[in-house]
């Protein structure tokens, strides 16, 4: 694709700024993330030449060439895109060596939709190859958020109250089922579930085997994926997943197999769990260390549960968990753009904060996520109660910002108790 066409048709992504920054900081940049999230399109936009390792033309001649002599495929105008480098893991060391020899910045952009085994990779690439994680589109990138409220400014405690407009519940259903896949944004909702369903099928039938050449029990893989979908946005253990499969599907799977399959899903960027936020609050309150379970996009859970719009509207409990997943996907994308990290908080007394953003300076912000406006009071009270517990310890630190992210609110504002309320459809980085 010529540079002119790239700039004419490319839809800007939040990660663009980081890509430019990393090209000035490292000899090569590796952009990783789930299939179909836009890695190749974004990388192509920032590159001046490219080679696609997975191109089937000429009996996969690009792959064969890379396997015979990795250095040969590196020749080209820079930055040079090497798409799906993990299909020939030796390319990593070839890029690292070339960067060392040239001593120049911005030589290569690598993309990968899977993390290969370390076998065949001799050097980590530290200091030479910068890694960036890419996600499916946020609502703001997809043009489904007005962008009236900046998350960065919100985390700094400065937003102006604003009427953001009514939100149709069916639109939120649409956003969840459609997901953040770039190629799915203009498809009719009637057909929008087809893409995530095919995504799951490709993972199960092809990608898992291609990752390391090991044959696995496809039926058990599907059972575990369905169990993960039933437990989306929860902190269930591996043993609970095993028991869930036994009780719902009347099949048995041992905990070790669950753990090994989950590792495969992680390497394929199929799952993207939310880490616990604990000691960094510096409170004596005992906190759990469980990760919150998430797929890389809520549409994948919908596909596995075979969820239709009517089913979601008729099951607000499931709707709530999937809406939480949608919001936390976007919060992570926005937060990482300004150096923040997304966590969750859960203590042993049962108190939880849905999302915690740690800022680059170490301060933290707490977010509760609620679908309906009638839940805002309860969510705000929960945030204030947990902050009070934290401050009861002499080392406890108050949140920089407390906020309720809501689905059906029509305004962004600060309550008299200091807690902010912001609709997810008005948020941007």
Short mmCIF file of C-alpha atoms in Angstrom, two decimals:
data_model
loop_
_atom_site.label_atom_id
_atom_site.label_comp_id
_atom_site.label_asym_id
_atom_site.label_seq_id
_atom_site.Cartn_x
_atom_site.Cartn_y
_atom_site.Cartn_z
CA UNK A 1 0.00 0.00 0.00
CA UNK A 2 1.45 3.40 -0.90
CA UNK A 3 1.94 6.05 1.79
CA UNK A 4 -0.73 8.28 0.24
CA UNK A 5 -3.38 5.55 0.42
CA UNK A 6 -2.37 4.67 3.97
CA UNK A 7 -2.97 8.22 5.15
CA UNK A 8 -6.16 8.63 3.14
CA UNK A 9 -8.06 5.59 4.42
CA UNK A 10 -6.40 4.85 7.77
CA UNK A 11 -8.58 5.28 10.84
CA UNK A 12 -6.52 6.76 13.66
CA UNK A 13 -5.85 4.61 16.73
CA UNK A 14 -4.91 5.69 20.24
CA UNK A 15 -1.71 3.63 20.04
CA UNK A 16 -0.41 5.72 17.10
CA UNK A 17 1.32 8.22 19.35
CA UNK A 18 3.10 5.44 21.27
CA UNK A 19 4.22 3.81 18.02
CA UNK A 20 5.83 7.07 16.87
CA UNK A 21 7.42 7.55 20.28
CA UNK A 22 8.84 4.01 20.32
CA UNK A 23 10.18 4.30 16.77
CA UNK A 24 12.26 7.24 18.00
CA UNK A 25 13.36 5.34 21.11
CA UNK A 26 14.16 1.80 19.89
CA UNK A 27 15.76 0.14 16.90
CA UNK A 28 12.60 -1.93 16.44
CA UNK A 29 9.04 -1.98 17.78
CA UNK A 30 6.98 -5.13 18.34
CA UNK A 31 3.21 -4.59 18.33
CA UNK A 32 1.39 -7.53 19.92
CA UNK A 33 -2.28 -8.26 20.44
CA UNK A 34 -5.26 -10.39 19.42
CA UNK A 35 -5.91 -11.28 15.79
CA UNK A 36 -7.99 -8.84 13.76
CA UNK A 37 -7.57 -5.93 16.21
CA UNK A 38 -5.82 -3.77 13.58
CA UNK A 39 -2.12 -4.44 14.26
CA UNK A 40 -1.17 -4.93 10.60
CA UNK A 41 -3.15 -1.90 9.42
CA UNK A 42 -1.61 0.34 12.08
CA UNK A 43 1.89 -1.00 11.50
CA UNK A 44 1.54 -0.59 7.75
CA UNK A 45 0.49 3.03 8.27
CA UNK A 46 3.71 3.70 10.16
CA UNK A 47 6.01 1.71 7.84
CA UNK A 48 7.66 2.42 4.48
CA UNK A 49 8.14 -1.17 3.32
CA UNK A 50 6.66 -4.47 4.42
CA UNK A 51 6.81 -8.25 4.20
CA UNK A 52 3.97 -10.55 5.25
CA UNK A 53 5.33 -13.84 6.61
CA UNK A 54 1.90 -15.49 6.47
CA UNK A 55 1.29 -14.61 2.81
CA UNK A 56 0.32 -17.91 1.07
CA UNK A 57 1.55 -16.78 -2.38
CA UNK A 58 4.22 -18.92 -3.97
CA UNK A 59 3.59 -21.77 -1.54
CA UNK A 60 4.35 -19.46 1.40
CA UNK A 61 7.60 -18.31 -0.16
CA UNK A 62 8.04 -15.44 2.29
CA UNK A 63 7.98 -17.85 5.21
CA UNK A 64 10.36 -20.22 3.46
CA UNK A 65 12.75 -17.40 2.66
CA UNK A 66 12.69 -16.20 6.26
CA UNK A 67 13.39 -19.72 7.50
CA UNK A 68 16.33 -20.23 5.13
CA UNK A 69 17.91 -16.81 5.68
CA UNK A 70 16.14 -14.46 8.11
CA UNK A 71 18.51 -11.60 7.26
CA UNK A 72 17.30 -11.52 3.63
CA UNK A 73 13.74 -10.46 4.52
CA UNK A 74 15.03 -7.50 6.53
CA UNK A 75 16.12 -5.57 3.43
CA UNK A 76 13.84 -2.66 2.58
CA UNK A 77 13.08 0.95 3.28
CA UNK A 78 12.69 1.65 6.99
CA UNK A 79 10.66 1.43 9.11
CA UNK A 80 10.13 -2.05 7.62
CA UNK A 81 7.07 -4.02 8.69
CA UNK A 82 7.54 -7.75 9.35
CA UNK A 83 4.01 -9.06 9.85
CA UNK A 84 3.38 -12.17 12.01
CA UNK A 85 7.07 -12.61 12.79
CA UNK A 86 6.30 -15.39 15.31
CA UNK A 87 5.74 -17.83 12.44
CA UNK A 88 9.54 -17.77 12.04
CA UNK A 89 10.85 -17.10 15.57
CA UNK A 90 14.45 -16.77 14.34
CA UNK A 91 13.45 -13.38 12.90
CA UNK A 92 13.53 -11.93 16.41
CA UNK A 93 17.27 -12.51 16.79
CA UNK A 94 17.90 -11.43 13.20
CA UNK A 95 16.17 -8.11 13.87
CA UNK A 96 17.98 -7.65 17.16
CA UNK A 97 21.36 -8.33 15.51
CA UNK A 98 20.62 -5.96 12.61
CA UNK A 99 19.62 -3.22 15.06
CA UNK A 100 22.86 -3.73 16.98
CA UNK A 101 24.91 -3.46 13.82
CA UNK A 102 23.15 -0.41 12.36
CA UNK A 103 22.81 1.45 15.68
CA UNK A 104 19.81 3.33 14.26
CA UNK A 105 16.31 3.93 15.65
CA UNK A 106 13.03 2.98 14.01
CA UNK A 107 14.35 0.24 11.72
CA UNK A 108 11.57 -2.34 12.04
CA UNK A 109 7.99 -2.86 13.15
CA UNK A 110 7.15 -6.45 14.08
CA UNK A 111 3.58 -7.62 14.60
CA UNK A 112 2.52 -10.75 16.44
CA UNK A 113 -0.83 -12.32 17.35
CA UNK A 114 0.81 -15.03 19.46
CA UNK A 115 3.75 -15.33 21.83
CA UNK A 116 6.01 -18.17 20.69
CA UNK A 117 7.95 -20.46 22.98
CA UNK A 118 11.38 -19.11 23.87
CA UNK A 119 12.91 -21.99 21.95
CA UNK A 120 14.68 -20.52 18.93
CA UNK A 121 14.93 -17.02 20.42
CA UNK A 122 18.38 -16.46 21.90
CA UNK A 123 18.08 -12.86 23.07
CA UNK A 124 15.29 -10.98 24.82
CA UNK A 125 15.76 -7.89 22.67
CA UNK A 126 15.82 -5.69 25.79
CA UNK A 127 16.91 -2.19 24.92
CA UNK A 128 16.69 -2.89 21.19
CA UNK A 129 13.10 -3.96 20.61
CA UNK A 130 10.31 -2.07 22.39
CA UNK A 131 7.03 -3.94 22.98
CA UNK A 132 3.59 -2.39 22.65
CA UNK A 133 0.26 -4.09 23.38
CA UNK A 134 -2.63 -3.35 21.04
CA UNK A 135 -6.29 -4.02 21.78
CA UNK A 136 -9.54 -4.06 19.80
CA UNK A 137 -11.03 -0.62 19.22
CA UNK A 138 -12.36 1.35 22.16
CA UNK A 139 -15.72 3.09 21.81
CA UNK A 140 -13.89 6.38 21.21
CA UNK A 141 -11.76 4.93 18.41
CA UNK A 142 -14.82 3.35 16.82
CA UNK A 143 -16.66 6.69 16.86
CA UNK A 144 -19.21 5.50 19.43
CA UNK A 145 -18.11 7.80 22.26
CA UNK A 146 -18.49 11.57 22.05
CA UNK A 147 -15.15 12.09 23.80
CA UNK A 148 -16.61 14.89 25.96
CA UNK A 149 -14.65 13.70 29.01
CA UNK A 150 -10.91 13.00 29.11
CA UNK A 151 -9.95 10.11 31.40
CA UNK A 152 -6.56 11.73 32.00
CA UNK A 153 -8.21 14.95 33.17
CA UNK A 154 -10.75 12.98 35.20
CA UNK A 155 -7.92 11.15 36.97
CA UNK A 156 -6.40 14.54 37.76
CA UNK A 157 -9.70 15.65 39.30
CA UNK A 158 -10.65 18.24 36.73
CA UNK A 159 -13.70 17.91 34.50
CA UNK A 160 -16.51 20.30 33.71
CA UNK A 161 -20.09 19.19 34.27
CA UNK A 162 -21.79 18.52 30.95
CA UNK A 163 -25.02 17.08 29.58
CA UNK A 164 -23.88 14.24 27.36
CA UNK A 165 -27.27 13.09 26.06
CA UNK A 166 -29.54 10.10 26.53
CA UNK A 167 -28.15 6.62 25.85
CA UNK A 168 -30.27 3.94 24.22
CA UNK A 169 -29.91 0.60 26.02
CA UNK A 170 -29.95 -1.16 22.66
CA UNK A 171 -26.88 0.78 21.57
CA UNK A 172 -24.94 -0.63 24.52
CA UNK A 173 -26.11 -4.10 23.50
CA UNK A 174 -24.83 -3.38 20.00
CA UNK A 175 -21.41 -2.26 21.25
CA UNK A 176 -20.98 -5.41 23.35
CA UNK A 177 -22.04 -7.92 20.69
CA UNK A 178 -20.20 -6.11 17.87
CA UNK A 179 -17.01 -5.68 19.84
CA UNK A 180 -14.04 -3.53 18.96
CA UNK A 181 -12.99 -5.36 15.78
CA UNK A 182 -12.25 -2.77 13.05
CA UNK A 183 -13.80 -4.87 10.26
CA UNK A 184 -17.02 -5.28 12.26
CA UNK A 185 -17.91 -1.64 12.84
CA UNK A 186 -20.08 -1.07 9.77
CA UNK A 187 -21.72 -4.51 9.70
CA UNK A 188 -25.43 -4.73 10.51
CA UNK A 189 -26.07 -5.87 14.09
CA UNK A 190 -27.99 -8.78 12.59
CA UNK A 191 -24.67 -10.19 11.33
CA UNK A 192 -22.22 -8.63 13.81
CA UNK A 193 -21.90 -11.79 15.91
CA UNK A 194 -20.48 -13.74 12.96
CA UNK A 195 -16.98 -12.26 13.25
CA UNK A 196 -16.35 -13.09 16.93
CA UNK A 197 -17.83 -16.56 16.36
CA UNK A 198 -15.37 -17.14 13.51
CA UNK A 199 -12.59 -15.76 15.70
CA UNK A 200 -13.25 -18.43 18.33
CA UNK A 201 -13.50 -21.11 15.64
CA UNK A 202 -10.15 -20.10 14.16
CA UNK A 203 -8.49 -20.16 17.58
CA UNK A 204 -9.86 -23.62 18.45
CA UNK A 205 -9.42 -25.32 15.09
CA UNK A 206 -6.16 -23.80 13.89
CA UNK A 207 -4.25 -21.27 15.99
CA UNK A 208 -3.83 -23.37 19.13
CA UNK A 209 -2.18 -26.17 17.14
CA UNK A 210 -0.08 -23.78 15.03
CA UNK A 211 1.28 -22.14 18.17
CA UNK A 212 3.49 -25.07 19.13
CA UNK A 213 2.41 -28.07 17.02
CA UNK A 214 0.90 -29.86 20.04
CA UNK A 215 -2.47 -31.58 19.52
CA UNK A 216 -4.94 -30.80 22.29
CA UNK A 217 -8.42 -32.02 23.12
CA UNK A 218 -10.56 -29.60 21.10
CA UNK A 219 -13.69 -30.53 23.04
CA UNK A 220 -12.05 -29.65 26.36
CA UNK A 221 -10.73 -26.40 24.91
CA UNK A 222 -14.30 -25.46 23.94
CA UNK A 223 -15.64 -26.43 27.38
CA UNK A 224 -13.08 -24.22 29.11
CA UNK A 225 -13.81 -21.30 26.79
CA UNK A 226 -17.53 -21.57 27.54
CA UNK A 227 -16.80 -21.68 31.25
CA UNK A 228 -14.67 -18.55 30.96
CA UNK A 229 -17.55 -16.84 29.15
CA UNK A 230 -19.96 -17.79 31.96
CA UNK A 231 -17.47 -16.32 34.44
CA UNK A 232 -16.55 -13.16 32.54
CA UNK A 233 -15.63 -10.22 34.82
CA UNK A 234 -15.29 -12.44 37.92
CA UNK A 235 -12.32 -13.62 40.00
CA UNK A 236 -13.09 -17.34 39.93
CA UNK A 237 -10.20 -19.77 40.48
CA UNK A 238 -9.01 -22.48 38.12
CA UNK A 239 -10.66 -25.05 40.37
CA UNK A 240 -13.95 -23.18 40.14
CA UNK A 241 -13.67 -23.25 36.34
CA UNK A 242 -13.15 -27.04 36.54
CA UNK A 243 -16.20 -27.43 38.80
CA UNK A 244 -18.27 -25.16 36.56
CA UNK A 245 -17.52 -27.42 33.57
CA UNK A 246 -18.49 -30.47 35.62
CA UNK A 247 -21.79 -29.01 36.83
CA UNK A 248 -22.92 -27.31 33.61
CA UNK A 249 -21.51 -29.51 30.86
CA UNK A 250 -21.27 -32.77 32.83
CA UNK A 251 -17.66 -33.22 31.69
CA UNK A 252 -14.50 -33.51 33.75
CA UNK A 253 -11.19 -31.75 33.23
CA UNK A 254 -8.29 -31.67 35.70
CA UNK A 255 -6.92 -28.44 37.17
CA UNK A 256 -3.51 -28.92 35.54
CA UNK A 257 -5.13 -29.07 32.11
CA UNK A 258 -7.14 -25.94 32.89
CA UNK A 259 -3.93 -24.12 33.79
CA UNK A 260 -2.09 -25.26 30.66
CA UNK A 261 -4.98 -24.27 28.37
CA UNK A 262 -5.28 -20.87 30.05
CA UNK A 263 -1.59 -20.30 29.34
CA UNK A 264 -2.21 -21.06 25.66
CA UNK A 265 -5.15 -18.61 25.60
CA UNK A 266 -2.91 -15.95 27.14
CA UNK A 267 -0.16 -16.53 24.57
CA UNK A 268 -2.76 -16.09 21.81
CA UNK A 269 -3.96 -12.84 23.44
CA UNK A 270 -7.42 -14.41 23.67
CA UNK A 271 -7.74 -13.56 27.36
CA UNK A 272 -6.61 -10.36 29.06
CA UNK A 273 -7.08 -10.62 32.80
CA UNK A 274 -7.16 -7.68 35.20
CA UNK A 275 -4.51 -7.82 37.92
CA UNK A 276 -5.31 -7.12 41.59
CA UNK A 277 -4.37 -3.81 43.18
CA UNK A 278 -3.28 -4.38 46.72
CA UNK A 279 -0.21 -3.37 48.66
CA UNK A 280 0.29 -0.27 46.57
CA UNK A 281 -2.59 1.31 48.49
CA UNK A 282 -0.39 0.72 51.58
CA UNK A 283 -3.28 -0.27 53.82
CA UNK A 284 -3.32 -3.07 56.38
CA UNK A 285 -6.65 -4.27 54.94
CA UNK A 286 -6.11 -7.85 53.73
CA UNK A 287 -6.76 -8.07 50.02
CA UNK A 288 -7.23 -10.97 47.64
CA UNK A 289 -4.65 -11.62 44.93
CA UNK A 290 -6.98 -13.06 42.29
CA UNK A 291 -7.06 -11.74 38.74
CA UNK A 292 -10.38 -10.72 37.24
CA UNK A 293 -11.19 -12.88 34.21
CA UNK A 294 -11.62 -11.16 30.85
CA UNK A 295 -11.55 -12.04 27.20
CA UNK A 296 -9.69 -9.51 25.05
CA UNK A 297 -13.10 -8.27 23.92
CA UNK A 298 -16.58 -8.80 25.41
CA UNK A 299 -17.93 -9.88 22.01
CA UNK A 300 -15.98 -13.15 22.40
CA UNK A 301 -17.87 -14.01 25.57
CA UNK A 302 -21.11 -13.19 23.74
CA UNK A 303 -20.13 -15.49 20.88
CA UNK A 304 -19.39 -18.37 23.24
CA UNK A 305 -22.66 -17.86 25.13
CA UNK A 306 -24.53 -17.48 21.81
CA UNK A 307 -26.02 -14.28 23.14
CA UNK A 308 -28.55 -12.32 21.08
CA UNK A 309 -29.68 -8.72 21.73
CA UNK A 310 -33.01 -9.98 23.07
CA UNK A 311 -31.28 -12.41 25.43
CA UNK A 312 -29.05 -9.66 26.86
CA UNK A 313 -31.92 -7.28 27.47
CA UNK A 314 -33.84 -10.11 29.13
CA UNK A 315 -30.88 -11.03 31.40
CA UNK A 316 -29.61 -7.84 33.01
CA UNK A 317 -27.27 -9.77 35.30
CA UNK A 318 -25.27 -11.15 32.36
CA UNK A 319 -25.63 -7.79 30.60
CA UNK A 320 -24.04 -6.13 33.64
CA UNK A 321 -20.97 -8.39 33.62
CA UNK A 322 -20.45 -7.90 29.89
CA UNK A 323 -20.94 -4.14 30.21
CA UNK A 324 -18.30 -4.12 32.94
CA UNK A 325 -15.96 -5.96 30.57
CA UNK A 326 -16.60 -3.39 27.84
CA UNK A 327 -15.83 -0.50 30.19
CA UNK A 328 -12.69 -2.09 31.58
CA UNK A 329 -11.42 -2.75 28.05
CA UNK A 330 -11.78 0.94 27.29
CA UNK A 331 -10.38 2.12 30.62
CA UNK A 332 -7.25 0.04 30.00
CA UNK A 333 -6.76 1.44 26.50
CA UNK A 334 -7.24 5.03 27.65
CA UNK A 335 -5.15 4.69 30.81
CA UNK A 336 -2.18 3.11 29.05
CA UNK A 337 -2.07 6.02 26.60
CA UNK A 338 -0.90 8.31 29.41
CA UNK A 339 1.14 5.80 31.40
CA UNK A 340 -1.59 4.52 33.73
CA UNK A 341 -2.21 0.87 34.60
CA UNK A 342 -5.55 -0.83 35.18
CA UNK A 343 -6.22 -3.10 38.19
CA UNK A 344 -9.16 -4.19 40.34
CA UNK A 345 -9.54 -4.26 44.14
CA UNK A 346 -11.11 -6.97 46.29
CA UNK A 347 -10.65 -7.57 50.02
CA UNK A 348 -11.56 -10.52 52.21
CA UNK A 349 -14.56 -8.75 53.71
CA UNK A 350 -16.24 -8.84 50.29
CA UNK A 351 -15.70 -5.21 49.34
CA UNK A 352 -14.65 -4.55 45.75
CA UNK A 353 -13.71 -1.72 43.43
CA UNK A 354 -14.37 -2.71 39.82
CA UNK A 355 -11.41 -0.82 38.39
CA UNK A 356 -8.39 0.94 39.86
CA UNK A 357 -6.07 3.05 37.72
CA UNK A 358 -2.59 3.62 39.06
CA UNK A 359 -1.13 6.85 37.68
CA UNK A 360 2.54 7.24 36.68
CA UNK A 361 3.21 9.18 39.90
CA UNK A 362 1.86 6.33 42.07
CA UNK A 363 -1.51 7.91 42.91
CA UNK A 364 -4.64 5.81 42.39
CA UNK A 365 -8.17 6.37 41.14
CA UNK A 366 -11.16 4.13 41.88
CA UNK A 367 -13.99 3.34 39.46
CA UNK A 368 -17.25 1.51 39.97
CA UNK A 369 -19.07 0.40 36.80
CA UNK A 370 -22.86 0.34 36.67
CA UNK A 371 -25.25 -0.20 33.81
CA UNK A 372 -28.21 1.76 35.22
CA UNK A 373 -28.39 5.29 36.67
CA UNK A 374 -30.43 3.96 39.61
CA UNK A 375 -27.26 2.15 40.81
CA UNK A 376 -25.12 5.30 41.06
CA UNK A 377 -25.89 6.09 44.73
CA UNK A 378 -24.97 2.59 45.87
CA UNK A 379 -21.79 2.59 43.78
CA UNK A 380 -20.67 5.97 45.14
CA UNK A 381 -21.31 4.83 48.71
CA UNK A 382 -19.20 1.73 48.11
CA UNK A 383 -16.27 3.77 46.81
CA UNK A 384 -16.38 6.12 49.79
CA UNK A 385 -16.68 3.22 52.24
CA UNK A 386 -13.61 1.45 50.88
CA UNK A 387 -11.62 4.66 50.85
CA UNK A 388 -12.55 5.15 54.50
CA UNK A 389 -11.24 1.65 55.29
CA UNK A 390 -8.00 2.42 53.50
CA UNK A 391 -7.57 5.74 55.29
CA UNK A 392 -8.09 4.06 58.68
CA UNK A 393 -4.51 2.85 58.32
CA UNK A 394 -1.82 5.46 58.91
CA UNK A 395 -0.16 4.46 55.63
CA UNK A 396 -3.40 4.46 53.63
CA UNK A 397 -3.62 6.94 50.76
CA UNK A 398 -6.78 8.65 49.54
CA UNK A 399 -7.78 8.22 45.92
CA UNK A 400 -6.95 11.04 43.56
CA UNK A 401 -10.37 10.48 41.97
CA UNK A 402 -13.42 8.35 42.71
CA UNK A 403 -15.85 7.86 39.84
CA UNK A 404 -18.89 5.84 38.77
CA UNK A 405 -18.76 4.87 35.08
CA UNK A 406 -22.36 4.48 34.00
CA UNK A 407 -24.14 3.13 30.95
CA UNK A 408 -27.44 4.98 31.14
CA UNK A 409 -26.43 8.32 32.67
CA UNK A 410 -27.08 11.39 30.49
CA UNK A 411 -24.52 13.70 32.11
CA UNK A 412 -20.95 13.92 33.39
CA UNK A 413 -20.74 15.68 36.75
CA UNK A 414 -19.38 15.64 40.30
CA UNK A 415 -21.72 14.70 43.12
CA UNK A 416 -21.85 16.65 46.41
CA UNK A 417 -19.93 13.79 48.09
CA UNK A 418 -17.05 14.33 45.64
CA UNK A 419 -17.63 11.23 43.51
CA UNK A 420 -17.74 11.82 39.76
CA UNK A 421 -20.30 10.24 37.41
CA UNK A 422 -19.31 9.75 33.77
CA UNK A 423 -21.12 7.86 30.97
CA UNK A 424 -18.83 5.40 29.16
CA UNK A 425 -20.16 6.82 25.87
CA UNK A 426 -18.59 10.21 26.66
CA UNK A 427 -15.09 9.02 27.60
CA UNK A 428 -11.80 9.41 25.74
CA UNK A 429 -8.10 9.27 26.71
#
